[in-house]
mmCIF file of N, CA and C in Angstrom:
data_model
loop_
_atom_site.group_PDB
_atom_site.id
_atom_site.type_symbol
_atom_site.label_atom_id
_atom_site.label_comp_id
_atom_site.label_asym_id
_atom_site.label_seq_id
_atom_site.Cartn_x
_atom_site.Cartn_y
_atom_site.Cartn_z
ATOM 1 N N TRP A 56 51.887 86.763 152.761
ATOM 2 C CA TRP A 56 50.914 85.934 153.398
ATOM 3 C C TRP A 56 49.427 86.399 153.915
ATOM 4 N N PHE A 57 50.266 86.945 155.151
ATOM 5 C CA PHE A 57 49.714 88.108 156.588
ATOM 6 C C PHE A 57 49.323 89.212 156.060
ATOM 7 N N ALA A 58 49.338 89.538 154.423
ATOM 8 C CA ALA A 58 48.695 90.878 153.892
ATOM 9 C C ALA A 58 47.523 90.517 153.590
ATOM 10 N N GLY A 59 46.662 91.238 154.230
ATOM 11 C CA GLY A 59 45.074 91.412 153.866
ATOM 12 C C GLY A 59 44.305 90.411 154.495
ATOM 13 N N ARG A 60 44.824 89.328 154.997
ATOM 14 C CA ARG A 60 44.503 88.434 156.296
ATOM 15 C C ARG A 60 44.494 88.850 158.357
ATOM 16 N N SER A 61 45.176 89.924 158.139
ATOM 17 C CA SER A 61 45.022 90.273 159.399
ATOM 18 C C SER A 61 45.564 91.963 159.420
ATOM 19 N N GLU A 62 45.446 92.327 160.548
ATOM 20 C CA GLU A 62 45.476 93.634 161.150
ATOM 21 C C GLU A 62 46.724 94.543 160.101
ATOM 22 N N CYS A 63 47.842 93.672 159.656
ATOM 23 C CA CYS A 63 49.309 94.163 159.590
ATOM 24 C C CYS A 63 50.232 92.806 159.065
ATOM 25 N N ALA A 64 51.068 93.129 158.040
ATOM 26 C CA ALA A 64 51.961 92.300 157.667
ATOM 27 C C ALA A 64 53.009 92.389 158.379
ATOM 28 N N PRO A 65 52.950 91.580 159.672
ATOM 29 C CA PRO A 65 54.164 91.709 160.679
ATOM 30 C C PRO A 65 55.489 90.929 159.944
ATOM 31 N N TRP A 66 56.388 90.761 160.552
ATOM 32 C CA TRP A 66 57.892 90.042 160.687
ATOM 33 C C TRP A 66 57.416 88.629 160.948
ATOM 34 N N GLY A 67 58.338 87.556 160.334
ATOM 35 C CA GLY A 67 57.990 86.442 161.116
ATOM 36 C C GLY A 67 58.942 85.371 160.285
ATOM 37 N N GLY A 68 60.093 85.980 160.316
ATOM 38 C CA GLY A 68 61.280 85.484 159.549
ATOM 39 C C GLY A 68 62.224 84.356 160.554
ATOM 40 N N ASP A 69 63.214 84.360 159.892
ATOM 41 C CA ASP A 69 64.148 83.143 160.693
ATOM 42 C C ASP A 69 64.927 83.953 161.769
ATOM 43 N N LEU A 70 65.074 83.402 162.788
ATOM 44 C CA LEU A 70 66.025 84.058 163.644
ATOM 45 C C LEU A 70 67.158 83.357 164.192
ATOM 46 N N PRO A 71 68.077 84.088 164.071
ATOM 47 C CA PRO A 71 69.544 83.813 164.661
ATOM 48 C C PRO A 71 69.682 82.848 165.747
ATOM 49 N N GLY A 72 70.602 81.879 166.071
ATOM 50 C CA GLY A 72 70.941 81.548 166.641
ATOM 51 C C GLY A 72 70.677 80.086 166.964
ATOM 52 N N ASP A 73 71.296 79.420 168.128
ATOM 53 C CA ASP A 73 71.544 77.913 167.999
ATOM 54 C C ASP A 73 69.838 77.456 168.515
ATOM 55 N N GLY A 74 69.148 76.551 167.919
ATOM 56 C CA GLY A 74 68.061 76.118 168.777
ATOM 57 C C GLY A 74 67.006 76.272 168.682
ATOM 58 N N VAL A 75 66.680 77.446 167.788
ATOM 59 C CA VAL A 75 65.541 78.032 167.396
ATOM 60 C C VAL A 75 65.016 78.178 165.736
ATOM 61 N N ALA A 76 64.265 77.380 165.473
ATOM 62 C CA ALA A 76 63.497 76.906 163.940
ATOM 63 C C ALA A 76 62.809 77.450 164.255
ATOM 64 N N ARG A 77 62.259 77.819 163.392
ATOM 65 C CA ARG A 77 60.538 78.607 162.625
ATOM 66 C C ARG A 77 59.761 77.273 161.804
ATOM 67 N N GLY A 78 58.203 77.112 162.681
ATOM 68 C CA GLY A 78 57.370 76.234 162.060
ATOM 69 C C GLY A 78 56.222 77.086 161.287
ATOM 70 N N GLY A 79 55.233 76.688 161.171
ATOM 71 C CA GLY A 79 54.351 77.475 160.444
ATOM 72 C C GLY A 79 53.915 78.571 160.920
ATOM 73 N N GLY A 80 52.385 79.653 159.842
ATOM 74 C CA GLY A 80 51.703 80.660 160.716
ATOM 75 C C GLY A 80 50.780 80.081 160.160
ATOM 76 N N GLY A 81 49.804 81.714 160.777
ATOM 77 C CA GLY A 81 48.767 81.741 160.828
ATOM 78 C C GLY A 81 48.005 82.759 161.247
ATOM 79 N N ARG A 82 47.099 82.545 161.488
ATOM 80 C CA ARG A 82 45.693 83.442 162.164
ATOM 81 C C ARG A 82 45.557 83.014 163.266
ATOM 82 N N ALA A 83 45.111 84.032 164.261
ATOM 83 C CA ALA A 83 45.035 83.688 165.712
ATOM 84 C C ALA A 83 44.188 85.190 166.383
ATOM 85 N N ARG A 84 43.036 84.206 167.507
ATOM 86 C CA ARG A 84 42.166 85.294 168.088
ATOM 87 C C ARG A 84 43.110 85.714 169.600
ATOM 88 N N VAL A 85 43.550 87.101 169.685
ATOM 89 C CA VAL A 85 44.121 87.263 170.936
ATOM 90 C C VAL A 85 43.131 88.095 171.588
ATOM 91 N N GLY A 86 42.274 88.023 172.471
ATOM 92 C CA GLY A 86 41.444 88.626 172.816
ATOM 93 C C GLY A 86 40.043 88.978 172.264
ATOM 94 N N ASP A 87 39.949 90.461 171.584
ATOM 95 C CA ASP A 87 39.373 90.636 170.586
ATOM 96 C C ASP A 87 39.751 91.124 169.094
ATOM 97 N N ARG A 88 40.753 90.863 169.185
ATOM 98 C CA ARG A 88 41.575 91.116 167.972
ATOM 99 C C ARG A 88 41.937 89.964 167.025
ATOM 100 N N GLN A 89 41.989 90.405 165.639
ATOM 101 C CA GLN A 89 42.699 88.851 164.700
ATOM 102 C C GLN A 89 43.963 89.313 164.519
ATOM 103 N N THR A 90 44.784 88.446 165.139
ATOM 104 C CA THR A 90 46.920 88.517 164.717
ATOM 105 C C THR A 90 47.118 87.686 163.701
ATOM 106 N N ALA A 91 48.613 88.022 164.305
ATOM 107 C CA ALA A 91 49.149 87.250 162.922
ATOM 108 C C ALA A 91 50.358 86.179 163.696
ATOM 109 N N ALA A 92 50.283 85.159 163.737
ATOM 110 C CA ALA A 92 51.128 84.124 164.595
ATOM 111 C C ALA A 92 51.810 83.168 164.027
ATOM 112 N N VAL A 93 52.892 82.963 164.408
ATOM 113 C CA VAL A 93 54.223 82.528 164.343
ATOM 114 C C VAL A 93 54.757 81.393 165.198
ATOM 115 N N VAL A 94 54.766 80.021 164.401
ATOM 116 C CA VAL A 94 55.266 78.892 165.704
ATOM 117 C C VAL A 94 57.005 78.579 165.608
ATOM 118 N N TYR A 95 57.457 78.750 166.423
ATOM 119 C CA TYR A 95 58.751 78.622 166.803
ATOM 120 C C TYR A 95 58.803 77.196 167.475
ATOM 121 N N ARG A 96 59.959 77.054 167.345
ATOM 122 C CA ARG A 96 60.589 75.655 168.395
ATOM 123 C C ARG A 96 62.054 75.900 169.007
ATOM 124 N N ILE A 97 61.761 76.158 170.046
ATOM 125 C CA ILE A 97 63.579 75.854 170.837
ATOM 126 C C ILE A 97 63.557 74.761 171.455
ATOM 127 N N ARG A 98 63.969 73.705 171.083
ATOM 128 C CA ARG A 98 64.278 72.506 171.490
ATOM 129 C C ARG A 98 62.971 71.804 171.774
ATOM 130 N N ASN A 99 62.661 70.956 172.230
ATOM 131 C CA ASN A 99 61.550 70.217 171.655
ATOM 132 C C ASN A 99 60.028 71.315 172.665
ATOM 133 N N HIS A 100 60.549 72.828 172.757
ATOM 134 C CA HIS A 100 58.902 73.299 173.152
ATOM 135 C C HIS A 100 59.159 74.280 172.114
ATOM 136 N N TYR A 101 57.212 74.679 171.840
ATOM 137 C CA TYR A 101 57.033 75.540 171.036
ATOM 138 C C TYR A 101 56.774 76.893 171.808
ATOM 139 N N VAL A 102 56.913 77.844 170.558
ATOM 140 C CA VAL A 102 56.987 79.088 171.260
ATOM 141 C C VAL A 102 56.210 80.002 170.189
ATOM 142 N N ASN A 103 54.552 80.300 170.526
ATOM 143 C CA ASN A 103 53.770 81.042 169.820
ATOM 144 C C ASN A 103 54.028 82.740 170.075
ATOM 145 N N LEU A 104 54.181 83.162 168.722
ATOM 146 C CA LEU A 104 54.355 84.716 168.464
ATOM 147 C C LEU A 104 53.102 85.364 167.991
ATOM 148 N N PHE A 105 52.596 85.996 168.417
ATOM 149 C CA PHE A 105 51.323 87.228 168.222
ATOM 150 C C PHE A 105 51.979 88.372 167.867
ATOM 151 N N MET A 106 51.219 88.710 166.655
ATOM 152 C CA MET A 106 51.297 89.973 166.317
ATOM 153 C C MET A 106 50.694 90.745 165.598
ATOM 154 N N TRP A 107 50.157 92.117 165.599
ATOM 155 C CA TRP A 107 49.201 92.834 165.476
ATOM 156 C C TRP A 107 49.502 94.530 165.874
ATOM 157 N N ALA A 108 48.705 94.882 165.372
ATOM 158 C CA ALA A 108 49.040 96.803 164.561
ATOM 159 C C ALA A 108 48.977 97.282 165.965
ATOM 160 N N ALA A 109 49.757 98.218 166.382
ATOM 161 C CA ALA A 109 49.849 98.764 167.664
ATOM 162 C C ALA A 109 48.949 99.542 167.830
ATOM 163 N N PRO A 110 48.136 100.681 168.669
ATOM 164 C CA PRO A 110 47.278 101.170 168.628
ATOM 165 C C PRO A 110 47.745 102.753 168.244
ATOM 166 N N SER A 111 48.724 102.795 168.554
ATOM 167 C CA SER A 111 49.545 104.629 167.751
ATOM 168 C C SER A 111 50.226 104.277 166.496
ATOM 169 N N GLY A 112 50.045 103.573 165.691
ATOM 170 C CA GLY A 112 50.450 103.504 164.403
ATOM 171 C C GLY A 112 51.549 103.278 164.113
ATOM 172 N N PRO A 113 52.339 103.004 163.053
ATOM 173 C CA PRO A 113 53.628 102.743 162.698
ATOM 174 C C PRO A 113 54.426 104.187 162.593
ATOM 175 N N THR A 114 55.137 104.451 163.884
ATOM 176 C CA THR A 114 55.819 105.594 164.320
ATOM 177 C C THR A 114 57.337 105.685 164.725
ATOM 178 N N GLY A 115 57.603 103.800 164.337
ATOM 179 C CA GLY A 115 58.612 103.537 164.821
ATOM 180 C C GLY A 115 59.809 103.460 165.641
ATOM 181 N N GLU A 116 58.808 104.051 167.039
ATOM 182 C CA GLU A 116 59.461 104.004 167.795
ATOM 183 C C GLU A 116 58.738 102.265 169.072
ATOM 184 N N GLY A 117 59.287 101.799 169.853
ATOM 185 C CA GLY A 117 58.588 100.707 170.378
ATOM 186 C C GLY A 117 58.697 100.501 171.965
ATOM 187 N N ASP A 118 58.280 99.926 172.441
ATOM 188 C CA ASP A 118 58.954 99.954 173.781
ATOM 189 C C ASP A 118 59.926 97.964 173.684
ATOM 190 N N SER A 119 60.465 98.017 174.953
ATOM 191 C CA SER A 119 61.485 96.875 175.111
ATOM 192 C C SER A 119 60.612 95.784 175.487
ATOM 193 N N VAL A 120 61.684 94.519 175.424
ATOM 194 C CA VAL A 120 60.490 93.468 175.703
ATOM 195 C C VAL A 120 60.600 93.474 177.682
ATOM 196 N N LYS A 121 59.454 92.885 177.836
ATOM 197 C CA LYS A 121 58.982 92.732 179.184
ATOM 198 C C LYS A 121 58.863 91.603 179.497
ATOM 199 N N VAL A 122 59.258 90.747 180.088
ATOM 200 C CA VAL A 122 58.891 89.107 180.785
ATOM 201 C C VAL A 122 58.184 89.067 181.992
ATOM 202 N N ILE A 123 56.990 88.487 181.836
ATOM 203 C CA ILE A 123 56.056 88.372 182.937
ATOM 204 C C ILE A 123 56.041 86.668 182.982
ATOM 205 N N GLN A 124 54.753 86.580 184.083
ATOM 206 C CA GLN A 124 54.296 84.819 184.204
ATOM 207 C C GLN A 124 52.839 84.989 184.061
ATOM 208 N N ALA A 125 52.148 84.655 183.125
ATOM 209 C CA ALA A 125 50.292 84.433 183.331
ATOM 210 C C ALA A 125 50.337 83.045 183.314
ATOM 211 N N ARG A 126 49.610 82.659 183.931
ATOM 212 C CA ARG A 126 48.767 81.159 184.637
ATOM 213 C C ARG A 126 49.856 80.502 184.605
ATOM 214 N N GLY A 127 51.035 80.906 184.781
ATOM 215 C CA GLY A 127 52.510 79.579 184.653
ATOM 216 C C GLY A 127 53.452 79.834 183.780
ATOM 217 N N PHE A 128 53.247 80.459 182.477
ATOM 218 C CA PHE A 128 53.997 80.547 181.369
ATOM 219 C C PHE A 128 54.672 81.873 181.352
ATOM 220 N N PRO A 129 55.696 81.588 180.503
ATOM 221 C CA PRO A 129 56.872 83.149 180.771
ATOM 222 C C PRO A 129 55.822 83.390 179.817
ATOM 223 N N LEU A 130 55.656 84.966 179.699
ATOM 224 C CA LEU A 130 55.062 85.861 178.229
ATOM 225 C C LEU A 130 55.771 86.942 178.202
ATOM 226 N N ALA A 131 56.319 87.389 176.867
ATOM 227 C CA ALA A 131 57.469 87.994 176.269
ATOM 228 C C ALA A 131 56.533 89.174 175.435
ATOM 229 N N THR A 132 56.479 90.372 176.092
ATOM 230 C CA THR A 132 55.618 91.586 175.116
ATOM 231 C C THR A 132 56.880 92.326 174.830
ATOM 232 N N TRP A 133 56.354 93.152 173.947
ATOM 233 C CA TRP A 133 57.417 94.121 173.106
ATOM 234 C C TRP A 133 56.456 94.868 171.731
ATOM 235 N N SER A 134 56.699 96.228 171.384
ATOM 236 C CA SER A 134 56.541 96.736 170.412
ATOM 237 C C SER A 134 57.479 97.372 169.349
ATOM 238 N N ALA A 135 57.649 97.128 168.446
ATOM 239 C CA ALA A 135 58.367 97.989 167.627
ATOM 240 C C ALA A 135 57.933 98.518 165.933
ATOM 241 N N ALA A 136 58.105 99.464 165.211
ATOM 242 C CA ALA A 136 57.595 99.963 163.948
ATOM 243 C C ALA A 136 56.078 99.853 163.642
ATOM 244 N N GLY A 137 55.405 100.170 164.928
ATOM 245 C CA GLY A 137 54.031 100.121 165.046
ATOM 246 C C GLY A 137 53.303 98.636 164.681
ATOM 247 N N VAL A 138 54.154 97.575 165.660
ATOM 248 C CA VAL A 138 54.191 96.274 165.434
ATOM 249 C C VAL A 138 53.670 96.178 166.943
ATOM 250 N N ARG A 139 52.778 95.389 167.763
ATOM 251 C CA ARG A 139 52.832 94.817 169.132
ATOM 252 C C ARG A 139 52.749 93.429 169.349
ATOM 253 N N TYR A 140 53.962 92.883 170.071
ATOM 254 C CA TYR A 140 54.423 91.305 169.805
ATOM 255 C C TYR A 140 54.037 91.092 171.387
ATOM 256 N N ALA A 141 53.518 89.452 171.257
ATOM 257 C CA ALA A 141 53.680 88.894 172.131
ATOM 258 C C ALA A 141 53.950 87.177 172.097
ATOM 259 N N ALA A 142 54.584 86.728 172.888
ATOM 260 C CA ALA A 142 55.572 85.227 172.961
ATOM 261 C C ALA A 142 54.980 84.916 174.150
ATOM 262 N N ILE A 143 54.914 83.673 173.658
ATOM 263 C CA ILE A 143 54.234 82.764 174.758
ATOM 264 C C ILE A 143 55.002 81.312 174.857
ATOM 265 N N SER A 144 55.143 80.293 175.946
ATOM 266 C CA SER A 144 55.533 79.091 175.406
ATOM 267 C C SER A 144 55.867 78.225 176.929
ATOM 268 N N ASP A 145 56.405 76.969 177.144
ATOM 269 C CA ASP A 145 56.658 76.489 178.410
ATOM 270 C C ASP A 145 57.992 76.224 178.415
ATOM 271 N N VAL A 146 58.566 77.253 177.498
ATOM 272 C CA VAL A 146 60.050 77.159 178.167
ATOM 273 C C VAL A 146 60.401 77.664 179.403
ATOM 274 N N GLN A 147 61.960 77.197 179.620
ATOM 275 C CA GLN A 147 61.951 78.665 180.801
ATOM 276 C C GLN A 147 62.177 79.868 180.703
ATOM 277 N N GLN A 148 61.986 80.722 181.475
ATOM 278 C CA GLN A 148 61.950 82.079 181.581
ATOM 279 C C GLN A 148 62.949 82.896 180.596
ATOM 280 N N SER A 149 64.131 82.355 181.137
ATOM 281 C CA SER A 149 65.387 82.851 180.080
ATOM 282 C C SER A 149 65.363 82.425 178.900
ATOM 283 N N ASP A 150 64.759 81.445 178.261
ATOM 284 C CA ASP A 150 65.192 80.904 176.751
ATOM 285 C C ASP A 150 63.777 81.516 176.262
ATOM 286 N N LEU A 151 62.396 82.099 176.773
ATOM 287 C CA LEU A 151 61.923 82.652 176.044
ATOM 288 C C LEU A 151 61.802 84.276 176.238
ATOM 289 N N GLU A 152 62.750 84.618 177.117
ATOM 290 C CA GLU A 152 63.614 86.143 176.858
ATOM 291 C C GLU A 152 64.732 86.254 175.798
ATOM 292 N N ARG A 153 65.149 85.632 175.889
ATOM 293 C CA ARG A 153 66.468 85.469 174.603
ATOM 294 C C ARG A 153 66.059 85.407 173.658
ATOM 295 N N PHE A 154 64.955 84.479 173.399
ATOM 296 C CA PHE A 154 63.714 84.038 172.125
ATOM 297 C C PHE A 154 63.139 85.670 171.713
ATOM 298 N N ALA A 155 62.676 86.639 173.034
ATOM 299 C CA ALA A 155 61.988 87.670 172.514
ATOM 300 C C ALA A 155 63.033 88.570 172.201
ATOM 301 N N ARG A 156 64.246 88.906 172.350
ATOM 302 C CA ARG A 156 65.681 89.691 172.181
ATOM 303 C C ARG A 156 65.750 89.218 170.697
ATOM 304 N N LEU A 157 66.007 88.250 170.258
ATOM 305 C CA LEU A 157 66.263 87.940 169.016
ATOM 306 C C LEU A 157 65.204 88.629 167.605
ATOM 307 N N ALA A 158 63.968 87.909 168.692
ATOM 308 C CA ALA A 158 63.092 88.704 167.646
ATOM 309 C C ALA A 158 62.404 90.187 167.577
ATOM 310 N N SER A 159 63.437 90.706 168.440
ATOM 311 C CA SER A 159 63.439 92.708 168.460
ATOM 312 C C SER A 159 64.158 93.294 168.148
ATOM 313 N N GLU A 160 65.315 92.573 167.434
ATOM 314 C CA GLU A 160 66.436 92.868 166.650
ATOM 315 C C GLU A 160 65.738 93.232 165.367
ATOM 316 N N PRO A 161 66.526 94.637 165.169
ATOM 317 C CA PRO A 161 65.757 94.744 163.367
ATOM 318 C C PRO A 161 67.059 93.679 162.304
#
């Protein structure tokens, strides 16, 4: 569905693990770029996962998950296979880090 509607046709599949359910998807604007967005749920909290083409292109290399606080919310970022990922939610930081690690595994 994302092909032709965003910069890349990213992964947005199901995640293994207890309590993580995939919801809908669509497009979203993040800064100055159009991104693909997939919504997941952990218990009663939503996780928004945004994906866009990494500036360097599809090299197959990426960077590991980093979690910071952004305006009071945990924000996880990483890249893999030419795609940049950002996930944000109101879950505990440890839950978002676990989500991001699951999402970053091949």
